[in-house]
C-alpha positions as a LaTeX table, in Angstrom:
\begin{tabular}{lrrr}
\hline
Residue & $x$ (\AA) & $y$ (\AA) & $z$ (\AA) \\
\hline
Unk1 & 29.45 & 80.92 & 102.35 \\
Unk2 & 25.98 & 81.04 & 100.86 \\
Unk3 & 23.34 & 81.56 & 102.23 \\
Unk4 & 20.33 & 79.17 & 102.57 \\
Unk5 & 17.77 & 79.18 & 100.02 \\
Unk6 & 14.36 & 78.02 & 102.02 \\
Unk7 & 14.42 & 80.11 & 105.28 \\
Unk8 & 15.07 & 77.37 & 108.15 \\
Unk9 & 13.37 & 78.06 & 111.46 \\
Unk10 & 13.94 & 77.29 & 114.97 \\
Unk11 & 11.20 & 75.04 & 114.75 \\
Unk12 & 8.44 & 73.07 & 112.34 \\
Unk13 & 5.12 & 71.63 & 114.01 \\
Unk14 & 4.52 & 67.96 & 114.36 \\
Unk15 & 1.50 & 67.43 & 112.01 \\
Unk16 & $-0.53$ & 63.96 & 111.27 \\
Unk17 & $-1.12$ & 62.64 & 107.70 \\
Unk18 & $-3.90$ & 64.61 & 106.50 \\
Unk19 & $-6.12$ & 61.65 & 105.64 \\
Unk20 & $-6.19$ & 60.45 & 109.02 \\
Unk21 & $-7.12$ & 63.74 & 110.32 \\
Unk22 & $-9.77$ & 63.78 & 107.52 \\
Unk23 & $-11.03$ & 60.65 & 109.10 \\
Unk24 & $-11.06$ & 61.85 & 112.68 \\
Unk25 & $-12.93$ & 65.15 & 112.01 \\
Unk26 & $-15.27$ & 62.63 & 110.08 \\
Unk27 & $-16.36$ & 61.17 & 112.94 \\
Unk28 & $-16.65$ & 64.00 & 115.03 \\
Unk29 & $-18.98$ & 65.65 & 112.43 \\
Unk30 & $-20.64$ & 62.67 & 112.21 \\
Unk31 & $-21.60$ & 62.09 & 116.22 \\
Unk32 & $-22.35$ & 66.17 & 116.02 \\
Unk33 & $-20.34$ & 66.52 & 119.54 \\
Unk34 & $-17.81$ & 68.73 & 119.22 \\
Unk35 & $-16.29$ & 70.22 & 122.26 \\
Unk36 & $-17.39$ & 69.82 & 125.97 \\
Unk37 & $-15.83$ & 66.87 & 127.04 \\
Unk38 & $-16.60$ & 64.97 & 123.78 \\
Unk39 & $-15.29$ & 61.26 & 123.10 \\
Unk40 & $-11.80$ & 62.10 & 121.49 \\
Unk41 & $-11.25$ & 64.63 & 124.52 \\
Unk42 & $-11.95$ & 62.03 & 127.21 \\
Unk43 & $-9.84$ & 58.94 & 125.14 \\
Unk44 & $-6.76$ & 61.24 & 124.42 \\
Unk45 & $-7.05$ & 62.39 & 128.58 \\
Unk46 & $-6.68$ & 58.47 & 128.85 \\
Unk47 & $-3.98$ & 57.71 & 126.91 \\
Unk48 & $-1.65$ & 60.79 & 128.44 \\
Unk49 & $-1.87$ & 59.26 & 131.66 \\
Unk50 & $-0.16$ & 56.31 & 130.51 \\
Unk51 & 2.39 & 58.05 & 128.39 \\
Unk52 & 3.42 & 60.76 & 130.88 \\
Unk53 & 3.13 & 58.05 & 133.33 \\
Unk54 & 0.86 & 59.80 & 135.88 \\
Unk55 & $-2.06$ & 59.14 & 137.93 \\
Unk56 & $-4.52$ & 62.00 & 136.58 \\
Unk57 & $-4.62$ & 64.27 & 133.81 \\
Unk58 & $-6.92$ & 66.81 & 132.64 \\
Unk59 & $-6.33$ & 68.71 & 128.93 \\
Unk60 & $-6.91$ & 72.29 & 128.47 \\
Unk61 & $-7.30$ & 74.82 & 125.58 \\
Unk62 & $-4.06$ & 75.98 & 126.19 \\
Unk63 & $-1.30$ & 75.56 & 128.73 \\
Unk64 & $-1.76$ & 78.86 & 129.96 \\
Unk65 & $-5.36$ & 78.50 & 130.70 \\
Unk66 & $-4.10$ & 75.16 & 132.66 \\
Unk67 & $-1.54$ & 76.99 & 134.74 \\
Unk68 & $-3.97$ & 79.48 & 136.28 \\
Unk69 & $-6.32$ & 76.86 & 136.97 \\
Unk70 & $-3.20$ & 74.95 & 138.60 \\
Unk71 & $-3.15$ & 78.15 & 141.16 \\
Unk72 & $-6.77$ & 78.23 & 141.57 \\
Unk73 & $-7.08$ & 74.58 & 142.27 \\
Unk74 & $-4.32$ & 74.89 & 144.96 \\
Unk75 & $-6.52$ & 77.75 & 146.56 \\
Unk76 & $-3.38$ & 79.52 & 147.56 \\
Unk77 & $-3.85$ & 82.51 & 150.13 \\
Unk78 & $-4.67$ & 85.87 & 148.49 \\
Unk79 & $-2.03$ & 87.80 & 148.12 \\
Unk80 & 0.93 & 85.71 & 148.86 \\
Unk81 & 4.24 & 85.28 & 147.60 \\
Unk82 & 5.21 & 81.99 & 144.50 \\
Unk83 & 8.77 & 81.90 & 144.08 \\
Unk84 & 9.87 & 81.20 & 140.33 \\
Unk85 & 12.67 & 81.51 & 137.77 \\
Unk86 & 13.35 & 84.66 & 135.56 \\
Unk87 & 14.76 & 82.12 & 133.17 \\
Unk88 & 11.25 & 81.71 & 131.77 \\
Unk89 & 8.39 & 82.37 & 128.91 \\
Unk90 & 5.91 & 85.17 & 130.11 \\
Unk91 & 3.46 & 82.60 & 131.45 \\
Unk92 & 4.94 & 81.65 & 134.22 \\
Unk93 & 5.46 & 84.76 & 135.53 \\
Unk94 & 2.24 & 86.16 & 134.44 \\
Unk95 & $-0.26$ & 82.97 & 135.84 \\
Unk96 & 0.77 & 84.06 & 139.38 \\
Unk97 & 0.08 & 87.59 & 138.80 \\
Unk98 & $-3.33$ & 86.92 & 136.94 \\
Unk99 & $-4.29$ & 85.11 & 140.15 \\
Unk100 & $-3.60$ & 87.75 & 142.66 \\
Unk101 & $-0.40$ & 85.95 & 143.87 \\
Unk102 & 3.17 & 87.67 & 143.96 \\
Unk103 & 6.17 & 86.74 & 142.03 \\
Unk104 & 9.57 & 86.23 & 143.68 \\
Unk105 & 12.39 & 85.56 & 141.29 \\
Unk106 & 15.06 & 83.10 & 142.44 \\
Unk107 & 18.60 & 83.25 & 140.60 \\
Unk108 & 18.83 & 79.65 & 138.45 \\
Unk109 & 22.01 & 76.99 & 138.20 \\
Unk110 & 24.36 & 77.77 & 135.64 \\
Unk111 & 24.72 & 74.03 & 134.20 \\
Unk112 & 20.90 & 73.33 & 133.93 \\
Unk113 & 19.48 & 77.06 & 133.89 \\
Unk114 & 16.46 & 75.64 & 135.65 \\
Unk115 & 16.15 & 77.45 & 139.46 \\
Unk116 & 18.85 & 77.27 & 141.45 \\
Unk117 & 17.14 & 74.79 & 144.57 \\
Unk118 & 19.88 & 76.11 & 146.79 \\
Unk119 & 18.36 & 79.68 & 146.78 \\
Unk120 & 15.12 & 78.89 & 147.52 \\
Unk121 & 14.89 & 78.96 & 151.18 \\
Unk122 & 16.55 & 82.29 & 151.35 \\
Unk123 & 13.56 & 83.76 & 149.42 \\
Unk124 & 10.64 & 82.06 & 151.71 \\
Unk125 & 8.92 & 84.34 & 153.91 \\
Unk126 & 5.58 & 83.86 & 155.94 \\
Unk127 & 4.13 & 85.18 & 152.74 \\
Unk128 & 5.34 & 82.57 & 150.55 \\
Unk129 & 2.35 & 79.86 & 149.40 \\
Unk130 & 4.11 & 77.96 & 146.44 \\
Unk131 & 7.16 & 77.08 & 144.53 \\
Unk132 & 6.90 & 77.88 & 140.31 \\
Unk133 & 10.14 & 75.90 & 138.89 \\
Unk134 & 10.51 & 75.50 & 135.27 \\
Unk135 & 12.40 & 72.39 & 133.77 \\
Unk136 & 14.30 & 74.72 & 131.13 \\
Unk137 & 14.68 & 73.19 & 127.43 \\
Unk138 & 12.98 & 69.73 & 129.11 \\
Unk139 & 16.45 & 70.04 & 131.81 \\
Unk140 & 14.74 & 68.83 & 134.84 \\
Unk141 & 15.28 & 70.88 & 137.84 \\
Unk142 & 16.19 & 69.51 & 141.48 \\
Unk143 & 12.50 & 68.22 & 141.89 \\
Unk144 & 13.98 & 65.85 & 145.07 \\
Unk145 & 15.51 & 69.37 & 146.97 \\
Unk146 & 12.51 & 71.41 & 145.52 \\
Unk147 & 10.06 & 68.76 & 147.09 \\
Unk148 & 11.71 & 68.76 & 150.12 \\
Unk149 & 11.84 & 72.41 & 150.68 \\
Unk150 & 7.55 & 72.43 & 150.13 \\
Unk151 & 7.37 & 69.99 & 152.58 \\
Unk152 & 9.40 & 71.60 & 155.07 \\
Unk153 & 7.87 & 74.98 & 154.68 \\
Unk154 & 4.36 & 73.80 & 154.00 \\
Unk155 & 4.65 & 75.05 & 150.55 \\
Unk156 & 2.76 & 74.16 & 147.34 \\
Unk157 & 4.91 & 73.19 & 143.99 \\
Unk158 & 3.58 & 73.50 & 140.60 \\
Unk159 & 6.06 & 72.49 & 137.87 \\
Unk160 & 6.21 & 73.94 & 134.51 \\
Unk161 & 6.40 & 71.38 & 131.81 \\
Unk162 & 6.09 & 73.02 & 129.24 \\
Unk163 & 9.46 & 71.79 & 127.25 \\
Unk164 & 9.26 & 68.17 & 129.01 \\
Unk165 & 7.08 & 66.11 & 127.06 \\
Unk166 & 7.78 & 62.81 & 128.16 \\
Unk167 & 10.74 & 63.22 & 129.93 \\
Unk168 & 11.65 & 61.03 & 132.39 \\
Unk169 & 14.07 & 60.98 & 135.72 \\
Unk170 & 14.75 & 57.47 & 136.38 \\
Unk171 & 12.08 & 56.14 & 135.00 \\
Unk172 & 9.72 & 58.88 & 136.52 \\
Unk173 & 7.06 & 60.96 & 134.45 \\
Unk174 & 8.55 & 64.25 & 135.13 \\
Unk175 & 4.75 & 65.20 & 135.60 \\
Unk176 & 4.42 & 62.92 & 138.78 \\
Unk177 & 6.70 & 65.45 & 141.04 \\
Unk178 & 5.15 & 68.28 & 142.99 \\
Unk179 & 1.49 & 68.91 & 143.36 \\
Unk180 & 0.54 & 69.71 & 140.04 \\
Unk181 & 2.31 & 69.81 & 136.85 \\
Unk182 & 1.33 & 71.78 & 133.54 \\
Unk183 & 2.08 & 70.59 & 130.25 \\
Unk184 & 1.81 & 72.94 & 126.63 \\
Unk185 & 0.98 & 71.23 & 123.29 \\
Unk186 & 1.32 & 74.65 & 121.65 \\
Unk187 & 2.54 & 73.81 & 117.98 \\
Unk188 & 5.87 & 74.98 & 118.66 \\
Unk189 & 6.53 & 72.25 & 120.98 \\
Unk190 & 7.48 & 68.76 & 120.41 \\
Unk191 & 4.20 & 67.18 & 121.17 \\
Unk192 & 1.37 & 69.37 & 119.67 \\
Unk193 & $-2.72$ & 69.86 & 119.46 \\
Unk194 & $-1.99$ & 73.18 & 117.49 \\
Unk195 & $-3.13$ & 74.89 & 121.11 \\
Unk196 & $-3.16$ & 73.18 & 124.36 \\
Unk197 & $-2.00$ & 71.87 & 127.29 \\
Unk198 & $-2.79$ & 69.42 & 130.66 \\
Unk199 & $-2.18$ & 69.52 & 134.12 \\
Unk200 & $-0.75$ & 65.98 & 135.69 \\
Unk201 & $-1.20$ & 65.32 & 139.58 \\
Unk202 & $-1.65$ & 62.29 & 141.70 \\
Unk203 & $-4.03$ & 63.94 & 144.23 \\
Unk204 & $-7.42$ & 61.94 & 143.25 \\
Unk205 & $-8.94$ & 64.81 & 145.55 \\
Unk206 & $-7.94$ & 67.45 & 142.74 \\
Unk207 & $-9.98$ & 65.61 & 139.91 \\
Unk208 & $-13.21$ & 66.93 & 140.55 \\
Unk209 & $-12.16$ & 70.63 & 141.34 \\
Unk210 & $-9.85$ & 70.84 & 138.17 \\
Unk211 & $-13.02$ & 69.39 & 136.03 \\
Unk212 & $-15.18$ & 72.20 & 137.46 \\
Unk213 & $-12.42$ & 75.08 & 137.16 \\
Unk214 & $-12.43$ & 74.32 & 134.20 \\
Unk215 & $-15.86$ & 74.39 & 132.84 \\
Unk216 & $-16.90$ & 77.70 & 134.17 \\
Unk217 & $-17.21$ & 76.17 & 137.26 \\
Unk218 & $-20.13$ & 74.39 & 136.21 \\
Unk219 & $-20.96$ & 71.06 & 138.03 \\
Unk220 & $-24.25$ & 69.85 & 136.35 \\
Unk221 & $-27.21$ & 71.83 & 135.13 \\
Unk222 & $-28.35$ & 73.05 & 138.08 \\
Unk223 & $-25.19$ & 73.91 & 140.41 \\
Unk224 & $-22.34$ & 76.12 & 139.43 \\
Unk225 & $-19.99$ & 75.24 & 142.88 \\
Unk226 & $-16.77$ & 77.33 & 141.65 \\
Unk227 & $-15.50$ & 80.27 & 139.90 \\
Unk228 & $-13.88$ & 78.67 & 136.99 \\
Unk229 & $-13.03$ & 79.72 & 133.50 \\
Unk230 & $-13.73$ & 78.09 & 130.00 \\
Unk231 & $-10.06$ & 75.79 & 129.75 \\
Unk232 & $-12.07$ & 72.96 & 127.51 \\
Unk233 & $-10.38$ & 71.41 & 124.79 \\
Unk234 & $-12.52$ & 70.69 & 121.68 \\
Unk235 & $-12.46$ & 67.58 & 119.35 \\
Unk236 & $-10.34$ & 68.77 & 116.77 \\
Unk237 & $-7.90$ & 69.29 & 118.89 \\
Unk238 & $-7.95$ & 65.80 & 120.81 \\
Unk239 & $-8.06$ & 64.26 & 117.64 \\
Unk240 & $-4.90$ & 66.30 & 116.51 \\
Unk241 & $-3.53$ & 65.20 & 120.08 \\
Unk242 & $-4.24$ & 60.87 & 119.08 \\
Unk243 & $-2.80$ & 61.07 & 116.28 \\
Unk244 & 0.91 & 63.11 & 117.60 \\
Unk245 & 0.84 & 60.21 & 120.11 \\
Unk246 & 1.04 & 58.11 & 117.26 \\
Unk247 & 3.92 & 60.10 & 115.90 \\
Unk248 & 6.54 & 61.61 & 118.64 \\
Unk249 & 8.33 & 58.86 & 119.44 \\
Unk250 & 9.38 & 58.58 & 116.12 \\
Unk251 & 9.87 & 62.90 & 115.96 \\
Unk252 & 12.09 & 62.34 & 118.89 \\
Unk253 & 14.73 & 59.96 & 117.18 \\
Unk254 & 14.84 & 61.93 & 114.27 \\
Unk255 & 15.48 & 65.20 & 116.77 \\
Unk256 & 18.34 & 62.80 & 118.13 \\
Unk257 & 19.89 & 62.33 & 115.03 \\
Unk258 & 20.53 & 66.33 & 114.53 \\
Unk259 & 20.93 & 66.99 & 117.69 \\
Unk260 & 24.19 & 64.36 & 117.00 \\
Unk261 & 25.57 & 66.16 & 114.08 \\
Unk262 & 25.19 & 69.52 & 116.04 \\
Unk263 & 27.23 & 68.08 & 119.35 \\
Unk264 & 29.27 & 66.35 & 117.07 \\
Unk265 & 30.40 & 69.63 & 114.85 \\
Unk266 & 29.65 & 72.59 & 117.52 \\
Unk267 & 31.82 & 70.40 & 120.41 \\
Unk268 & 34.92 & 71.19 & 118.42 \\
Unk269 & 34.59 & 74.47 & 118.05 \\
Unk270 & 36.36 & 76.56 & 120.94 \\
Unk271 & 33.83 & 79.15 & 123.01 \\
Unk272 & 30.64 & 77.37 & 122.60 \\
Unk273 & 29.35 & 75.09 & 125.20 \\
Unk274 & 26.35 & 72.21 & 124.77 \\
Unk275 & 24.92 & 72.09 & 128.12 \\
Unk276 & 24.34 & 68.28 & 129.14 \\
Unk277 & 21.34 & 66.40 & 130.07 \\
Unk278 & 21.67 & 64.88 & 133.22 \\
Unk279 & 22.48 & 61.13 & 133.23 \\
Unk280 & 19.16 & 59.83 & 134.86 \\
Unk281 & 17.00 & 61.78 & 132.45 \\
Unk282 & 15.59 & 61.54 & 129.35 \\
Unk283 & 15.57 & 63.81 & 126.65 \\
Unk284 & 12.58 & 65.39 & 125.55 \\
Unk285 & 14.43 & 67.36 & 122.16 \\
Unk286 & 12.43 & 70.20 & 122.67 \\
Unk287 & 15.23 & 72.74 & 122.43 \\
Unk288 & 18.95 & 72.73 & 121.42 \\
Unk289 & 20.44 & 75.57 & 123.94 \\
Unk290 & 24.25 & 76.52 & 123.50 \\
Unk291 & 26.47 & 78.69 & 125.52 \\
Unk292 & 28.45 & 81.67 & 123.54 \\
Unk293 & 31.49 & 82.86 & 125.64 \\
Unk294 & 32.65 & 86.21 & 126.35 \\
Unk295 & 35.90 & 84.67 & 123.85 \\
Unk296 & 33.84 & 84.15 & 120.96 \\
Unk297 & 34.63 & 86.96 & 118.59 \\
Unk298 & 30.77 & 87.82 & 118.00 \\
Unk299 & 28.79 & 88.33 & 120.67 \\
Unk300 & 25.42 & 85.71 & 121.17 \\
Unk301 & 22.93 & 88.98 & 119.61 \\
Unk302 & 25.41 & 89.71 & 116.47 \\
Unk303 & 25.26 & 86.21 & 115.99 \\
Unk304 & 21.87 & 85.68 & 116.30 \\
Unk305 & 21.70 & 88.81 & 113.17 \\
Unk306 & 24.52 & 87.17 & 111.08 \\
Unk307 & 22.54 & 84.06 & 111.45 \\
Unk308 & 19.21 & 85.79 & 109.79 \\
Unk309 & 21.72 & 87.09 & 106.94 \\
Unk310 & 22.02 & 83.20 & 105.90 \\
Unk311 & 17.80 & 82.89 & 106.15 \\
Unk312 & 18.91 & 81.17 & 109.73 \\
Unk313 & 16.73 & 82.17 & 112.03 \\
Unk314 & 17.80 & 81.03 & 115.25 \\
Unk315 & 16.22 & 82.32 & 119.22 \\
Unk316 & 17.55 & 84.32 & 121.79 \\
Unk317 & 15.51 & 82.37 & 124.25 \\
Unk318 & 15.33 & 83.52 & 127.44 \\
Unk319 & 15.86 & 87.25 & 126.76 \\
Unk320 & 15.44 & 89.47 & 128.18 \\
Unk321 & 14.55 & 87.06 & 131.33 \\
Unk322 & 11.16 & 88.06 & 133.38 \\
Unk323 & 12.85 & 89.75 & 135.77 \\
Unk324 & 13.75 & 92.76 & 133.06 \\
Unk325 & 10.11 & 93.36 & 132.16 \\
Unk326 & 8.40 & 96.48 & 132.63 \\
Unk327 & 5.79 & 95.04 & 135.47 \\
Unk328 & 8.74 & 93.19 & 137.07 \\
Unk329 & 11.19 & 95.22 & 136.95 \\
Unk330 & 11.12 & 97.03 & 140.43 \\
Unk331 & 10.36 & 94.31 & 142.68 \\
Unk332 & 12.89 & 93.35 & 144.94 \\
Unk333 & 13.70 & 90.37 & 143.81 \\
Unk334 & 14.57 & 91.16 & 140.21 \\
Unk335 & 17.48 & 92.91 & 141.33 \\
Unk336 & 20.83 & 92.15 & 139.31 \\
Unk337 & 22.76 & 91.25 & 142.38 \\
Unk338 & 19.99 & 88.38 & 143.49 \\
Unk339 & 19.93 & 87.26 & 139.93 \\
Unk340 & 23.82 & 87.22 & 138.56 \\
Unk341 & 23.31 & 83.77 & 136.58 \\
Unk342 & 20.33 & 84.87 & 134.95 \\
Unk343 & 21.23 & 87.81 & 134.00 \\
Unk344 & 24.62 & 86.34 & 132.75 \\
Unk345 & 23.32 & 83.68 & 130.71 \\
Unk346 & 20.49 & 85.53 & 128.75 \\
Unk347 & 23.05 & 87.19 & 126.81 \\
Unk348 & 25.07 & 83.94 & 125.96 \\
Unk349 & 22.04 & 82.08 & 125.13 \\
Unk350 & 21.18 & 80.71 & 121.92 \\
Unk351 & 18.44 & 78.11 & 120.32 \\
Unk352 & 19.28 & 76.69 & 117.45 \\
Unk353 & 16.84 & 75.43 & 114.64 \\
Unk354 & 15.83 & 71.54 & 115.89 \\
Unk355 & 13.19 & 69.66 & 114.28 \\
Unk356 & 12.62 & 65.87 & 112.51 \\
Unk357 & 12.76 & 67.68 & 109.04 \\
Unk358 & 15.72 & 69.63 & 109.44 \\
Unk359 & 17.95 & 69.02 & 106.70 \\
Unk360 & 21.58 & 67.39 & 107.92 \\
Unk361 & 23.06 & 69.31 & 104.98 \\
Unk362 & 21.62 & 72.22 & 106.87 \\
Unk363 & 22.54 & 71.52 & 110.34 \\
Unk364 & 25.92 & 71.36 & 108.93 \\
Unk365 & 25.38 & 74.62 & 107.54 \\
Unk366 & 25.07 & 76.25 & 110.90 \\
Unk367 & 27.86 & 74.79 & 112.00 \\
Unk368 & 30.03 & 75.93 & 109.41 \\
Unk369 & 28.82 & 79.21 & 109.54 \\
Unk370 & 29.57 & 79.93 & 113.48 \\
Unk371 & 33.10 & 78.04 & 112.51 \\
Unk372 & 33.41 & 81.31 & 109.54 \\
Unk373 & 32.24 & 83.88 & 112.60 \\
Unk374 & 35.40 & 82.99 & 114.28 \\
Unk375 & 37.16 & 84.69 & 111.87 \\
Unk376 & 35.46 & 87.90 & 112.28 \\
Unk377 & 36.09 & 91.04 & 114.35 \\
\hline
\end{tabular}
């Protein structure tokens, strides 16, 4: 088979019509207010609320900058233990150690790959402050269990969003469960402002604090009440946020319609496994995740390299898992016996290539082509 002329990748930003972008910078240039809680900031912090279906909502720079402002905002006690997934990006890892806060890896559910709920309470100690679950590839973890378990141990949840956009359980924004959640509009996610992210809570109490945290901790001219950081969005970015509002719904459906040719082709084809959305949830198409089995004649990495042969370029996402990096590494928790799914799964992990522009001819493609790696030795 040949290979693909125009190199397809894993993903392709969601970008407005350049004229109407044109227009919206127009505007901001023209009112001369360009960052600092400007007009498009405070409109598009308006308009999230109603379609993430939460109470509150405060935009960032960057979801990153949000998530240690989640911890900060929590006042957690210093030193103390935030149990999380190895089945993550960096980040979430990372945001607890940046605050002073410990990182306890929990071993995650083979059929969603999001933490495994179950574990949990074998990893709380009087150290422990907070639960960090991740709802993997927009899969929502056990947020009823998980909620539970805070509320039995006195514990504070912060849910990473990052690949939910808009997903729902039941009905429910997925950014309504624990105390806070944080949301990334990085442009390789569905919903994008180029950088950025929120944080969604219901606490009204947390509204104020969040605003200072994350304006240097600045409350008006003459009082500075906090030790915050600068997490401000500016205009351009908003404005880049309106306008994707405008446009993911429609991003989504398109998503749908290749992520139908892929289950439709790839379910036929022994070895592989599509893991499946829970029934109550929506999608939020941020990822297509399949399984490789130990049967498949290639292994997940040489296919992942055959792939790049064909200008595929596909992602070995999680790996390696958190757990495997250097500053992680040695802590108790990150042990291969408490972690035997993760550390299963991030070698049988693959993304493929899932966007609204994705060729079908394409997408059929890569389904022909893992079809031809059966053949090989």
């Amino acid at each position: 088979m040949k290979g693909i002329d125009e190199p397809v990748y894993i993903t392709q930003p969601l970008l407005p019509d350049l004229d109407s972008l044109q227009n919206e910078i127009k505007e901001i240039f023209e009112s001369k207010w360009v960052t600092n809680h400007g007009i498009k900031h405070n409109l598009f912090e308006n308009k999230l609320k109603t379609v993430l279906k939460v109470n509150n909502i405060s935009v960032f720079n960057n979801g990153t900058i949000a998530l240690l402002t989640a911890f900060k905002a929590l006042n957690l006690s210093a030193g103390s233990e935030v149990i999380t997934t190895p089945f993550t990006f960096p980040a979430t890892p990372h945001s607890i150690s940046w605050n002073g806060l410990k990182p306890v890896f929990c071993d995650i559910n083979p059929e969603t790959m999001t933490i495994n709920a179950d574990k949990i309470e074998d990893l709380i100690t009087p150290e422990t402050s907070a639960i960090l679950p991740v709802h993997v590839y927009g899969f929502p973890c056990d947020v009823k269990k998980i909620d539970k378990i805070a509320e039995k141990y006195d514990l504070k949840v912060i849910y990473d969003c990052a690949h939910a956009f808009s997903t729902e359980i039941d009905g429910r924004g997925i950014g309504g469960f624990g105390d806070i959640s944080v949301f990334s509009f990085h442009a390789t996610k569905l919903f994008n402002t180029i950088e950025g992210g929120c944080l969604a809570y219901n606490d009204d109490n947390l509204v104020e604090k969040i605003y200072n945290l994350r304006n240097f901790g600045i409350k008006n001219e003459e009082e500075v009440v906090d030790i915050g950081i600068n997490g401000k969005m500016n205009e351009i970015q908003a404005s880049i946020g309106l306008l994707n509002l405008e446009l993911f719904k429609e991003e989504q459906l398109k998503r749908m319609e290749v992520k139908k040719v892929y289950t439709d082709k790839l379910s036929k084809i022994k070895y592989i496994n599509i893991p499946k959305m829970p029934e109550n949830t929506t999608d939020s198409l941020q990822y297509f995740p399949i399984v490789i089995e130990e049967d498949f004649p290639l292994s997940r990495n040489q296919i992942y390299d055959e792939f790049k042969k064909y200008n595929i370029f596909t992602r070995k996402y999680f790996y390696p898992i958190c757990s495997d990096y250097e500053n992680y590494k040695n802590l108790q928790s990150s042990t291969a016996d408490n972690l035997p799914v993760a550390n299963n799964l991030k070698n049988k992990i693959l993304c493929l290539p899932l966007y609204g522009d994705l060729d079908k001819k394409n997408v059929m493609n890569i389904c022909d082509l893992l079809k031809t790696f059966l053949n090989l030795k």
